[in-house]
Amino acid sequence: MTRARAGARARGALPAAPAIPAIPLVLLVLLALLGLGAATAPAALAADNGRWSVFPAPAAGAKDRSPTAQERPFFTLEADPGATLRDKVSVSNLSGEPMTFRLYGADAYNTPRDGGFAVRGADERNTDVGSWVRLARSSITIPARTRADIPFTVTVPADASPGDHPGAIVALDTRADTASGDVRMSVRRAVGARVYLRVNGQALGALSVESVSVGHGTPLFPGIGDSDATIRYTLVNRGNVSLTPRLAVTAEGLFGRTLLDRRARTLPLELLPGQRVELTERWAGAPRFDRVTVRLRVTAAGGDVDETGSASYLVVPWAAVGLALALLGGLLFRLVRIRARRRSAHPDPDPAADEPYETGGTDLSARAGGGPDGPGTTGASLGGRTA
């Protein structure tokens, strides 16, 4: 990748409001990397917070040598393993009084929750490009409304892995402000110029979509209130180059009905190599009763990366279903009670009353046809009386 192409790639990837790195509580450093936003932002903006700025130094023959003059919004460097690069960083004091800064190189990373660009603090350990930077000065005092150009080198280790190695050169104000509130805190602020270093070698773009889940909220009863859903997912850069993801979201209901078709859009983050970020996507007007399958498609690097993830969930207005079941149960109970009362008021007749009456085993044939004593003799069958 050429130097110009690297700069264009980075400019299109950076978020407009980068995140703040985590530093010890009593020594909070706010890293303001302003002016390095989306591609629509002017390219001639420095990283500053209104009091001082940090940016690549202009070339030696530049006509504009004012405190705010700069030709590059950030450093885009390219080198072979084992090479040493030389450049200069400009730190401008924009305030009306002298300021003293601590200067250092730092590794960059994505904040886990939103993917913001953040860098290590002054006292944190660097293992990548931040440890390869050597500044000519580690601290400097700059008069009011004055710019200082500080040389530095980047020495790439011979065994450095190919691909992108993002970082920053940071100017930390050595004075600490006291934050207001119940808990007194010492606040120190910093501004940094981003460094995009690519080590030559095989570039690999790889990304995965993981841990897709859906949390939904529905009104207690249909027709009352709004229904929405929050899609949660994790993007992991498993390659060695920075990626600018594009996300498309679709959802299908029961029998394949299309419920959501959100076209691909560029996410406001640059996913750095080896980083993992957790993101959310809000879905207003989600279904209130359905079996839903949500699919995410993430692409990057002009279609070289194309990955998908999905999750299914059942949405049911449980309050309404519970009420319906309660009403049905109550109706069945009442029907059983009514039937029981009717049976008590009209008991079934005695089954023995319907059985035929027997005479103790009397042989009726003896009466009709005579007995063993001769014709017409029926004495025994008539209880001892004779005719």
Tab-separated table of N, CA, C and O in Angstrom, residues 67-125:
chain	number	residue	atom	x	y	z
A	67	PRO	N	1.830	28.555	14.305
A	67	PRO	CA	1.622	27.502	15.315
A	67	PRO	C	0.575	26.464	14.911
A	67	PRO	O	0.598	25.342	15.407
A	68	THR	N	-0.340	26.847	14.028
A	68	THR	CA	-1.390	25.903	13.632
A	68	THR	C	-1.155	25.322	12.238
A	68	THR	O	-2.004	24.593	11.730
A	69	ALA	N	-0.031	25.613	11.629
A	69	ALA	CA	0.230	25.118	10.277
A	69	ALA	C	0.514	23.621	10.310
A	69	ALA	O	1.291	23.147	11.134
A	70	GLN	N	-0.096	22.880	9.401
A	70	GLN	CA	0.162	21.450	9.297
A	70	GLN	C	-0.362	20.954	7.956
A	70	GLN	O	-1.315	21.476	7.412
A	71	GLU	N	0.308	19.958	7.441
A	71	GLU	CA	-0.012	19.423	6.126
A	71	GLU	C	-0.648	18.035	6.196
A	71	GLU	O	-1.317	17.626	5.258
A	72	ARG	N	-0.432	17.322	7.295
A	72	ARG	CA	-0.966	15.967	7.449
A	72	ARG	C	-1.806	15.897	8.715
A	72	ARG	O	-1.390	16.391	9.758
A	73	PRO	N	-2.959	15.295	8.651
A	73	PRO	CA	-3.777	15.200	9.863
A	73	PRO	C	-3.258	14.151	10.837
A	73	PRO	O	-3.529	14.215	12.030
A	74	PHE	N	-2.518	13.152	10.344
A	74	PHE	CA	-1.950	12.120	11.207
A	74	PHE	C	-0.798	11.464	10.458
A	74	PHE	O	-0.570	11.701	9.274
A	75	PHE	N	-0.048	10.616	11.144
A	75	PHE	CA	1.098	9.947	10.550
A	75	PHE	C	0.656	8.672	9.831
A	75	PHE	O	-0.020	7.823	10.430
A	76	THR	N	1.009	8.550	8.561
A	76	THR	CA	0.793	7.310	7.810
A	76	THR	C	2.166	6.839	7.344
A	76	THR	O	2.771	7.446	6.451
A	77	LEU	N	2.658	5.774	7.955
A	77	LEU	CA	4.018	5.310	7.736
A	77	LEU	C	3.994	3.882	7.198
A	77	LEU	O	3.055	3.119	7.453
A	78	GLU	N	5.057	3.533	6.486
A	78	GLU	CA	5.188	2.203	5.926
A	78	GLU	C	6.656	1.803	5.969
A	78	GLU	O	7.536	2.604	5.634
A	79	ALA	N	6.929	0.566	6.376
A	79	ALA	CA	8.330	0.157	6.536
A	79	ALA	C	8.441	-1.353	6.486
A	79	ALA	O	7.460	-2.080	6.697
A	80	ASP	N	9.665	-1.816	6.219
A	80	ASP	CA	9.976	-3.236	6.284
A	80	ASP	C	10.381	-3.601	7.716
A	80	ASP	O	10.816	-2.730	8.490
A	81	PRO	N	10.255	-4.861	8.081
A	81	PRO	CA	10.765	-5.278	9.396
A	81	PRO	C	12.248	-4.939	9.524
A	81	PRO	O	13.029	-5.143	8.602
A	82	GLY	N	12.634	-4.395	10.675
A	82	GLY	CA	14.016	-4.010	10.928
A	82	GLY	C	14.374	-2.598	10.496
A	82	GLY	O	15.480	-2.121	10.808
A	83	ALA	N	13.462	-1.898	9.828
A	83	ALA	CA	13.746	-0.546	9.345
A	83	ALA	C	13.542	0.481	10.447
A	83	ALA	O	12.839	0.243	11.438
A	84	THR	N	14.158	1.661	10.271
A	84	THR	CA	13.992	2.785	11.180
A	84	THR	C	13.461	3.981	10.402
A	84	THR	O	14.037	4.369	9.377
A	85	LEU	N	12.375	4.552	10.866
A	85	LEU	CA	11.766	5.721	10.235
A	85	LEU	C	12.018	6.942	11.094
A	85	LEU	O	12.062	6.860	12.324
A	86	ARG	N	12.141	8.100	10.426
A	86	ARG	CA	12.365	9.369	11.127
A	86	ARG	C	11.307	10.374	10.703
A	86	ARG	O	10.973	10.473	9.520
A	87	ASP	N	10.813	11.121	11.677
A	87	ASP	CA	9.807	12.139	11.390
A	87	ASP	C	9.829	13.148	12.524
A	87	ASP	O	10.631	13.025	13.461
A	88	LYS	N	8.919	14.123	12.468
A	88	LYS	CA	8.796	15.131	13.517
A	88	LYS	C	7.339	15.313	13.876
A	88	LYS	O	6.449	15.209	13.014
A	89	VAL	N	7.095	15.586	15.142
A	89	VAL	CA	5.761	15.877	15.614
A	89	VAL	C	5.736	17.321	16.109
A	89	VAL	O	6.683	17.791	16.760
A	90	SER	N	4.667	18.034	15.787
A	90	SER	CA	4.499	19.425	16.214
A	90	SER	C	3.547	19.495	17.396
A	90	SER	O	2.458	18.902	17.367
A	91	VAL	N	3.969	20.210	18.427
A	91	VAL	CA	3.119	20.476	19.589
A	91	VAL	C	2.975	21.987	19.685
A	91	VAL	O	3.971	22.707	19.839
A	92	SER	N	1.751	22.493	19.586
A	92	SER	CA	1.496	23.928	19.600
A	92	SER	C	0.757	24.319	20.869
A	92	SER	O	-0.292	23.742	21.193
A	93	ASN	N	1.307	25.311	21.568
A	93	ASN	CA	0.651	25.882	22.736
A	93	ASN	C	-0.260	26.987	22.240
A	93	ASN	O	0.201	28.053	21.825
A	94	LEU	N	-1.557	26.772	22.289
A	94	LEU	CA	-2.530	27.748	21.792
A	94	LEU	C	-3.015	28.693	22.879
A	94	LEU	O	-3.800	29.603	22.597
A	95	SER	N	-2.555	28.501	24.103
A	95	SER	CA	-3.020	29.318	25.224
A	95	SER	C	-2.160	30.576	25.375
A	95	SER	O	-1.196	30.779	24.638
A	96	GLY	N	-2.507	31.400	26.368
A	96	GLY	CA	-1.777	32.633	26.610
A	96	GLY	C	-0.725	32.531	27.692
A	96	GLY	O	-0.251	33.576	28.187
A	97	GLU	N	-0.322	31.334	28.083
A	97	GLU	CA	0.699	31.146	29.104
A	97	GLU	C	1.542	29.916	28.762
A	97	GLU	O	1.090	29.037	28.015
A	98	PRO	N	2.762	29.858	29.268
A	98	PRO	CA	3.619	28.694	28.980
A	98	PRO	C	2.991	27.413	29.515
A	98	PRO	O	2.300	27.403	30.541
A	99	MET	N	3.283	26.309	28.820
A	99	MET	CA	2.763	25.013	29.231
A	99	MET	C	3.883	23.973	29.120
A	99	MET	O	4.719	24.043	28.212
A	100	THR	N	3.882	23.027	30.059
A	100	THR	CA	4.876	21.956	30.055
A	100	THR	C	4.161	20.638	29.762
A	100	THR	O	3.128	20.331	30.376
A	101	PHE	N	4.729	19.866	28.826
A	101	PHE	CA	4.104	18.628	28.391
A	101	PHE	C	5.050	17.440	28.588
A	101	PHE	O	6.275	17.574	28.478
A	102	ARG	N	4.459	16.315	28.864
A	102	ARG	CA	5.173	15.037	28.839
A	102	ARG	C	4.847	14.364	27.507
A	102	ARG	O	3.666	14.238	27.139
A	103	LEU	N	5.863	13.934	26.781
A	103	LEU	CA	5.686	13.359	25.448
A	103	LEU	C	5.984	11.862	25.495
A	103	LEU	O	6.969	11.436	26.111
A	104	TYR	N	5.160	11.067	24.806
A	104	TYR	CA	5.392	9.621	24.773
A	104	TYR	C	4.619	8.995	23.609
A	104	TYR	O	3.649	9.566	23.094
A	105	GLY	N	5.074	7.817	23.195
A	105	GLY	CA	4.358	7.023	22.209
A	105	GLY	C	3.453	6.021	22.896
A	105	GLY	O	3.734	5.570	24.009
A	106	ALA	N	2.341	5.669	22.245
A	106	ALA	CA	1.354	4.785	22.872
A	106	ALA	C	0.742	3.856	21.840
A	106	ALA	O	0.543	4.230	20.686
A	107	ASP	N	0.431	2.621	22.282
A	107	ASP	CA	-0.323	1.686	21.455
A	107	ASP	C	-1.790	2.107	21.415
A	107	ASP	O	-2.316	2.672	22.382
A	108	ALA	N	-2.447	1.795	20.318
A	108	ALA	CA	-3.878	2.080	20.184
A	108	ALA	C	-4.685	0.794	20.318
A	108	ALA	O	-4.188	-0.303	20.068
A	109	TYR	N	-5.932	0.939	20.712
A	109	TYR	CA	-6.846	-0.192	20.828
A	109	TYR	C	-8.268	0.317	20.691
A	109	TYR	O	-8.536	1.528	20.757
A	110	ASN	N	-9.210	-0.598	20.491
A	110	ASN	CA	-10.625	-0.247	20.448
A	110	ASN	C	-11.240	-0.421	21.829
A	110	ASN	O	-10.985	-1.417	22.510
A	111	THR	N	-12.040	0.546	22.241
A	111	THR	CA	-12.784	0.379	23.480
A	111	THR	C	-13.795	-0.760	23.286
A	111	THR	O	-14.450	-0.839	22.244
A	112	PRO	N	-13.940	-1.659	24.271
A	112	PRO	CA	-14.754	-2.857	24.058
A	112	PRO	C	-16.215	-2.580	23.765
A	112	PRO	O	-16.850	-3.327	23.018
A	113	ARG	N	-16.795	-1.532	24.357
A	113	ARG	CA	-18.228	-1.340	24.273
A	113	ARG	C	-18.697	-0.676	22.982
A	113	ARG	O	-19.745	-0.994	22.463
A	114	ASP	N	-17.928	0.274	22.454
A	114	ASP	CA	-18.404	0.983	21.272
A	114	ASP	C	-17.381	1.030	20.146
A	114	ASP	O	-17.656	1.569	19.077
A	115	GLY	N	-16.204	0.498	20.371
A	115	GLY	CA	-15.201	0.458	19.323
A	115	GLY	C	-14.464	1.753	19.106
A	115	GLY	O	-13.797	1.918	18.073
A	116	GLY	N	-14.532	2.695	20.033
A	116	GLY	CA	-13.827	3.958	19.878
A	116	GLY	C	-12.316	3.780	19.864
A	116	GLY	O	-11.779	2.829	20.437
A	117	PHE	N	-11.628	4.690	19.199
A	117	PHE	CA	-10.164	4.664	19.117
A	117	PHE	C	-9.607	5.214	20.422
A	117	PHE	O	-9.879	6.342	20.805
A	118	ALA	N	-8.795	4.411	21.114
A	118	ALA	CA	-8.206	4.823	22.390
A	118	ALA	C	-6.746	4.404	22.415
A	118	ALA	O	-6.319	3.547	21.631
A	119	VAL	N	-5.950	5.015	23.304
A	119	VAL	CA	-4.525	4.695	23.415
A	119	VAL	C	-4.165	4.465	24.876
A	119	VAL	O	-4.874	4.878	25.789
A	120	ARG	N	-3.023	3.803	25.082
A	120	ARG	CA	-2.551	3.534	26.432
A	120	ARG	C	-2.151	4.819	27.137
A	120	ARG	O	-1.758	5.794	26.511
A	121	GLY	N	-2.276	4.790	28.454
A	121	GLY	CA	-1.905	5.943	29.254
A	121	GLY	C	-0.402	6.072	29.407
A	121	GLY	O	0.376	5.184	29.032
A	122	ALA	N	0.017	7.194	29.986
A	122	ALA	CA	1.446	7.499	30.104
A	122	ALA	C	2.194	6.465	30.923
A	122	ALA	O	3.377	6.210	30.682
A	123	ASP	N	1.547	5.853	31.890
A	123	ASP	CA	2.213	4.893	32.764
A	123	ASP	C	1.815	3.453	32.473
A	123	ASP	O	2.150	2.548	33.233
A	124	GLU	N	1.130	3.232	31.365
A	124	GLU	CA	0.766	1.877	30.975
A	124	GLU	C	1.855	1.288	30.079
A	124	GLU	O	2.582	1.999	29.381
A	125	ARG	N	1.930	-0.031	30.070
A	125	ARG	CA	2.958	-0.727	29.305
A	125	ARG	C	2.534	-0.870	27.844
A	125	ARG	O	1.415	-1.288	27.551
